[in-house]
Amino acid sequence: MQNLYLDVSPLDQRGVTKFALSEEVMMEHAAMAMAHLIRARFNANSSVLIVCGSGNNGADGLALARLLEGDFHISLHIPFGASSPLAHLQRDRVEALGLKHAPIEGDYDVIVDALFGSGLNRPLGPTAIEALILMNGMSGLKIACDVPSGLYAEGTFDTNVFYADITVTMGAYKRSLFSDGAKEVCGEIIVADLGVHKKRYETPSPWKLLESQDLSLPNRIRASSHKGSYGHLAVVCGEKAGASVIAGSAALRFGTGLVSLISNENVTIPYELMQSHSIPSTATAIALGMGLGVEFCDDELSSLLDNTLPLVLDADIFYHPMFSKLLKRTSLVLTPHPKEFTQILRLTGIADIDVSALQSNRFTYVEKFCSAYPNTVLVLKGSNVIIGQGEEFYINPLGTVALAKGGSGDVLSGLIGALLAQGNTPLEAAIQGSLAHTLAAQKFDKNNYALTPFDLIERITCL
Ligand SMILES: NC(=O)C1=CN([C@@H]2O[C@H](COP(=O)(O)OP(=O)(O)OC[C@H]3O[C@@H](n4cnc5c(N)ncnc54)[C@H](OP(=O)(O)O)[C@@H]3O)[C@@H](O)[C@H]2O)[C@@H](O)CC1
Ligand SMILES: Nc1ncnc2c1ncn2[C@@H]1O[C@H](COP(=O)(O)OP(=O)(O)O)[C@@H](O)[C@H]1O
Ligand SMILES: [K+]
C-alpha cells in the first residue's frame, strides 16, 4: 500500500526543514531518476527531445538535459523561457554546455515532457498546445516529468494533455494520477526519491494506493472445520436471475461455505447453489440489488431485510424507495458504478450532478459521501476503483479494460458478499474483494476483450 497526496509541496518543504535538503538537491535527484530510466533503456547517441516550461518542472527537464549531454543527442525546446530562480540557474548551466532552445523538428527516440507539473494553474494556451500536439504525434518513448502536462490536481485534464508511456513522479504518488481518466494518459507510473528514501519523505495520508501484495485471501486453518464454519451468503435473486447466479457463484468460489439464492419462484440455477424463498436462519450476510428489477414488492423486501446481517448492495436497489432506510444500517457496503453513484448523491441530497461532473470530481464526491455516512463502505467502480469509509480512502488501480463487460460488477458484489459472510469487516471485505476481482482479471492474459464473468470467477482459483 502506498500513500497518495493531493499536493506534495508540504512534503517538499519538509524535505528542506526536516532533512536540510535544498530544492536544488531534490531537483538533481528528480533529474537523475529520469536520466537513469533513459540510460537503462536507450543506447548512447539516441535522440532525446526535452520540452521545458518556465517553472521548476521545466527546470527538472533542463537538469536532465545536462545529465544526458555528451552521451545523447539532446534537443531542447523552451517555449516560455525561464521564470523560477531554479529554471534560470538550470538554463545557465545547459547554456554553458552549448545547449539552447530550438524548434521541435522531426522525430526523436525519447520525448520528455517537462512543460508543467504541479504548478499548472490555468488552461493550456496555444503555445503549449502546439508543442503537445507535436509531441503526442511522435513515435518515440514518451516520458512525463512528475505529471503529464495538462493534468490538473483533481485528475481532470486538458484535451491536449501529454499522453505518456511512463510518468516519473517526484517524491510521492499524486492522487491526480489515479483518476479514472488519468489511467488513459499516465502510462506506467514510477516514483523518484528526492534525496531521502520515500519512507522518510512522506507523512501519513488518508488516501492510499492498493498494490497486488496487499491481497489477503481467505485461509482455512482449522482442519476439522466444516461448511458451516465459512458463512452463508444469501443472494436476493431478482428479475434478472443471471446477475445473482454470477454473484452467488463468485461467492462460493471465494470461500463462502454456503450460498443460497433467495427467489419468489423456483428458477433454474447451478447445482452448487441452493434456493430458498426466505433468508435462511444460518445466513451470515446478504447481497441485494443485482438484477433485482421489480421482482419483490416492498413488504416482501422488508421481510427479507428484517435482520441485522451485513449487506452488500448493488445496482437496482439504489433506485428503490427502501434504499434511504437501508443507509441507516451498519455493516453496509455499496458498490455503485458512476451513474448509480450520482443517484445516491441525489437521493442523499449531497449533490445533483451528472456522470461527467462526478467523473471530474470523483475524489471530492467520495469524500463528501463518506463524511455524511461514516458507517457505510463505498466502492465507487471505474477504471481506478475508489473504496472509502469515514476518513479512510483506497484506490485500486489494478483493474483492466477486460472488466468492462456486463456481469463484472456482479462478480465483485459476490466476492465482497463472500468475505462479509465469512466474517470480515465491511472495509476489509470491500478492499480484498476488489483486489481479488482485479487480480483475477489480470490472470486472463489472452486478450483484453473476451473475458466473461465466469472466466473471471474461474480465475479466482489462480490467486
Ligand atoms: N519544490 C521542490 O522542491 C521540487 C519541485 N520539483 C518540480 O517542480 C515542479 C513544480 O514546479 P513549479 O511550482 O514551479 O510549477 P510548474 O509545474 O513548473 O509550473 C509553473 C510554471 O508554469 C507556468 N504556467 C502554469 N500554467 C500555465 C499554462 N497553462 N500556460 C503557460 N504557463 C503556465 C507558470 O507561469 P505563471 O503562472 O507564473 O505565469 C509557472 O512559470 C514539480 O512538478 C516538479 O517537477 C522537483 O524538482 C522536485 C523538487
Ligand atoms: N476500463 C476499466 N478498467 C478497469 N476496470 C473496469 C473498467 N471498466 C469496468 N471495470 C470494472 O468492471 C466492473 C463493472 O461493473 P458494473 O458496471 O456494475 O457491471 P455489471 O453491473 O454489468 O456487472 C467494475 O468493478 C469496474 O470497476
Ligand atoms: K510534465
PDB file of N, CA, C and O and ligand atoms in Angstrom, residues 183 314 337 381-383 385 399-401 403-410 412 437, ligand 2:
ATOM      1  N   LYS A 183      -5.874   7.265 -16.077  1.00  0.00           N
ATOM      2  CA  LYS A 183      -5.349   5.944 -16.447  1.00  0.00           C
ATOM      3  C   LYS A 183      -5.021   5.913 -17.943  1.00  0.00           C
ATOM      4  O   LYS A 183      -4.177   5.152 -18.398  1.00  0.00           O
ATOM      5  N   ASP A 314     -26.072  -3.374  -4.495  1.00  0.00           N
ATOM      6  CA  ASP A 314     -25.613  -3.015  -5.838  1.00  0.00           C
ATOM      7  C   ASP A 314     -26.820  -2.676  -6.721  1.00  0.00           C
ATOM      8  O   ASP A 314     -27.961  -3.056  -6.437  1.00  0.00           O
ATOM      9  N   HIS A 337     -21.716   1.850  -9.742  1.00  0.00           N
ATOM     10  CA  HIS A 337     -20.893   2.420 -10.815  1.00  0.00           C
ATOM     11  C   HIS A 337     -21.217   3.911 -10.854  1.00  0.00           C
ATOM     12  O   HIS A 337     -22.116   4.382 -10.133  1.00  0.00           O
ATOM     13  N   LYS A 381     -17.089   2.193  -8.452  1.00  0.00           N
ATOM     14  CA  LYS A 381     -16.426   1.436  -9.521  1.00  0.00           C
ATOM     15  C   LYS A 381     -15.903   2.358 -10.605  1.00  0.00           C
ATOM     16  O   LYS A 381     -16.276   3.520 -10.679  1.00  0.00           O
ATOM     17  N   GLY A 382     -15.054   1.816 -11.444  1.00  0.00           N
ATOM     18  CA  GLY A 382     -14.457   2.593 -12.520  1.00  0.00           C
ATOM     19  C   GLY A 382     -13.148   1.957 -12.918  1.00  0.00           C
ATOM     20  O   GLY A 382     -12.824   0.851 -12.464  1.00  0.00           O
ATOM     21  N   SER A 383     -12.371   2.644 -13.756  1.00  0.00           N
ATOM     22  CA  SER A 383     -11.097   2.041 -14.163  1.00  0.00           C
ATOM     23  C   SER A 383     -10.097   2.087 -12.999  1.00  0.00           C
ATOM     24  O   SER A 383      -9.213   1.248 -12.907  1.00  0.00           O
ATOM     25  N   VAL A 385     -10.772   2.012  -9.140  1.00  0.00           N
ATOM     26  CA  VAL A 385     -11.863   1.891  -8.155  1.00  0.00           C
ATOM     27  C   VAL A 385     -11.490   2.637  -6.874  1.00  0.00           C
ATOM     28  O   VAL A 385     -10.353   2.536  -6.401  1.00  0.00           O
ATOM     29  N   GLY A 399      -7.312  -2.905 -11.989  1.00  0.00           N
ATOM     30  CA  GLY A 399      -8.269  -3.430 -12.977  1.00  0.00           C
ATOM     31  C   GLY A 399      -7.803  -3.150 -14.396  1.00  0.00           C
ATOM     32  O   GLY A 399      -6.985  -2.268 -14.633  1.00  0.00           O
ATOM     33  N   THR A 400      -8.341  -3.930 -15.314  1.00  0.00           N
ATOM     34  CA  THR A 400      -8.011  -3.697 -16.719  1.00  0.00           C
ATOM     35  C   THR A 400      -9.308  -3.546 -17.494  1.00  0.00           C
ATOM     36  O   THR A 400     -10.394  -3.878 -17.018  1.00  0.00           O
ATOM     37  N   VAL A 401      -9.139  -3.102 -18.734  1.00  0.00           N
ATOM     38  CA  VAL A 401     -10.293  -2.846 -19.582  1.00  0.00           C
ATOM     39  C   VAL A 401     -11.052  -4.149 -19.900  1.00  0.00           C
ATOM     40  O   VAL A 401     -12.223  -4.106 -20.290  1.00  0.00           O
ATOM     41  N   LEU A 403     -12.375  -5.904 -17.893  1.00  0.00           N
ATOM     42  CA  LEU A 403     -13.518  -5.953 -16.965  1.00  0.00           C
ATOM     43  C   LEU A 403     -14.722  -5.156 -17.454  1.00  0.00           C
ATOM     44  O   LEU A 403     -15.803  -5.237 -16.855  1.00  0.00           O
ATOM     45  N   ALA A 404     -14.538  -4.365 -18.511  1.00  0.00           N
ATOM     46  CA  ALA A 404     -15.625  -3.505 -18.989  1.00  0.00           C
ATOM     47  C   ALA A 404     -16.651  -4.358 -19.740  1.00  0.00           C
ATOM     48  O   ALA A 404     -16.709  -4.358 -20.974  1.00  0.00           O
ATOM     49  N   LYS A 405     -17.443  -5.081 -18.972  1.00  0.00           N
ATOM     50  CA  LYS A 405     -18.405  -6.010 -19.580  1.00  0.00           C
ATOM     51  C   LYS A 405     -19.526  -6.298 -18.575  1.00  0.00           C
ATOM     52  O   LYS A 405     -19.260  -6.406 -17.368  1.00  0.00           O
ATOM     53  N   GLY A 406     -20.767  -6.416 -19.072  1.00  0.00           N
ATOM     54  CA  GLY A 406     -21.896  -6.719 -18.193  1.00  0.00           C
ATOM     55  C   GLY A 406     -21.609  -7.963 -17.366  1.00  0.00           C
ATOM     56  O   GLY A 406     -21.118  -8.956 -17.887  1.00  0.00           O
ATOM     57  N   GLY A 407     -21.894  -7.886 -16.087  1.00  0.00           N
ATOM     58  CA  GLY A 407     -21.694  -9.038 -15.202  1.00  0.00           C
ATOM     59  C   GLY A 407     -20.421  -8.947 -14.366  1.00  0.00           C
ATOM     60  O   GLY A 407     -20.320  -9.613 -13.337  1.00  0.00           O
ATOM     61  N   SER A 408     -19.452  -8.100 -14.795  1.00  0.00           N
ATOM     62  CA  SER A 408     -18.214  -7.961 -13.992  1.00  0.00           C
ATOM     63  C   SER A 408     -18.541  -7.430 -12.606  1.00  0.00           C
ATOM     64  O   SER A 408     -17.938  -7.836 -11.606  1.00  0.00           O
ATOM     65  N   GLY A 409     -19.478  -6.478 -12.544  1.00  0.00           N
ATOM     66  CA  GLY A 409     -19.841  -5.887 -11.263  1.00  0.00           C
ATOM     67  C   GLY A 409     -20.557  -6.902 -10.364  1.00  0.00           C
ATOM     68  O   GLY A 409     -20.417  -6.856  -9.141  1.00  0.00           O
ATOM     69  N   ASP A 410     -21.303  -7.808 -10.976  1.00  0.00           N
ATOM     70  CA  ASP A 410     -21.978  -8.848 -10.178  1.00  0.00           C
ATOM     71  C   ASP A 410     -20.943  -9.758  -9.512  1.00  0.00           C
ATOM     72  O   ASP A 410     -21.118 -10.202  -8.376  1.00  0.00           O
ATOM     73  N   LEU A 412     -17.990  -8.797  -8.592  1.00  0.00           N
ATOM     74  CA  LEU A 412     -17.426  -8.016  -7.487  1.00  0.00           C
ATOM     75  C   LEU A 412     -18.340  -8.073  -6.256  1.00  0.00           C
ATOM     76  O   LEU A 412     -17.863  -8.320  -5.140  1.00  0.00           O
ATOM     77  N   HIS A 437     -10.894  -9.260  -7.384  1.00  0.00           N
ATOM     78  CA  HIS A 437     -11.607  -9.034  -8.646  1.00  0.00           C
ATOM     79  C   HIS A 437     -10.628  -8.590  -9.739  1.00  0.00           C
ATOM     80  O   HIS A 437     -10.583  -9.146 -10.844  1.00  0.00           O
TER      81      HIS A 437
HETATM   82  N1  LIG B   2     -11.763   0.200 -18.092  1.00  0.00           N
HETATM   83  C1  LIG B   2     -11.826  -0.488 -16.936  1.00  0.00           C
HETATM   84  N2  LIG B   2     -10.700  -0.735 -16.246  1.00  0.00           N
HETATM   85  C2  LIG B   2     -10.768  -1.413 -15.070  1.00  0.00           C
HETATM   86  N3  LIG B   2     -11.909  -1.899 -14.516  1.00  0.00           N
HETATM   87  C3  LIG B   2     -13.055  -1.675 -15.165  1.00  0.00           C
HETATM   88  C4  LIG B   2     -13.087  -0.977 -16.404  1.00  0.00           C
HETATM   89  N4  LIG B   2     -14.378  -0.899 -16.808  1.00  0.00           N
HETATM   90  C5  LIG B   2     -15.124  -1.551 -15.876  1.00  0.00           C
HETATM   91  N5  LIG B   2     -14.335  -2.010 -14.880  1.00  0.00           N
HETATM   92  C6  LIG B   2     -14.786  -2.739 -13.678  1.00  0.00           C
HETATM   93  O1  LIG B   2     -15.781  -3.706 -14.071  1.00  0.00           O
HETATM   94  C7  LIG B   2     -16.880  -3.700 -13.153  1.00  0.00           C
HETATM   95  C8  LIG B   2     -18.157  -3.296 -13.916  1.00  0.00           C
HETATM   96  O2  LIG B   2     -19.222  -3.213 -13.041  1.00  0.00           O
HETATM   97  P1  LIG B   2     -20.697  -2.785 -13.498  1.00  0.00           P
HETATM   98  O3  LIG B   2     -20.614  -1.627 -14.438  1.00  0.00           O
HETATM   99  O4  LIG B   2     -21.517  -2.628 -12.273  1.00  0.00           O
HETATM  100  O5  LIG B   2     -21.154  -4.065 -14.336  1.00  0.00           O
HETATM  101  P2  LIG B   2     -22.421  -5.001 -14.192  1.00  0.00           P
HETATM  102  O6  LIG B   2     -23.441  -4.283 -13.385  1.00  0.00           O
HETATM  103  O7  LIG B   2     -22.887  -5.257 -15.587  1.00  0.00           O
HETATM  104  O8  LIG B   2     -21.954  -6.255 -13.532  1.00  0.00           O
HETATM  105  C9  LIG B   2     -16.490  -2.734 -12.032  1.00  0.00           C
HETATM  106  O9  LIG B   2     -15.871  -3.453 -10.984  1.00  0.00           O
HETATM  107  C10 LIG B   2     -15.479  -1.798 -12.701  1.00  0.00           C
HETATM  108  O10 LIG B   2     -14.588  -1.227 -11.778  1.00  0.00           O
END
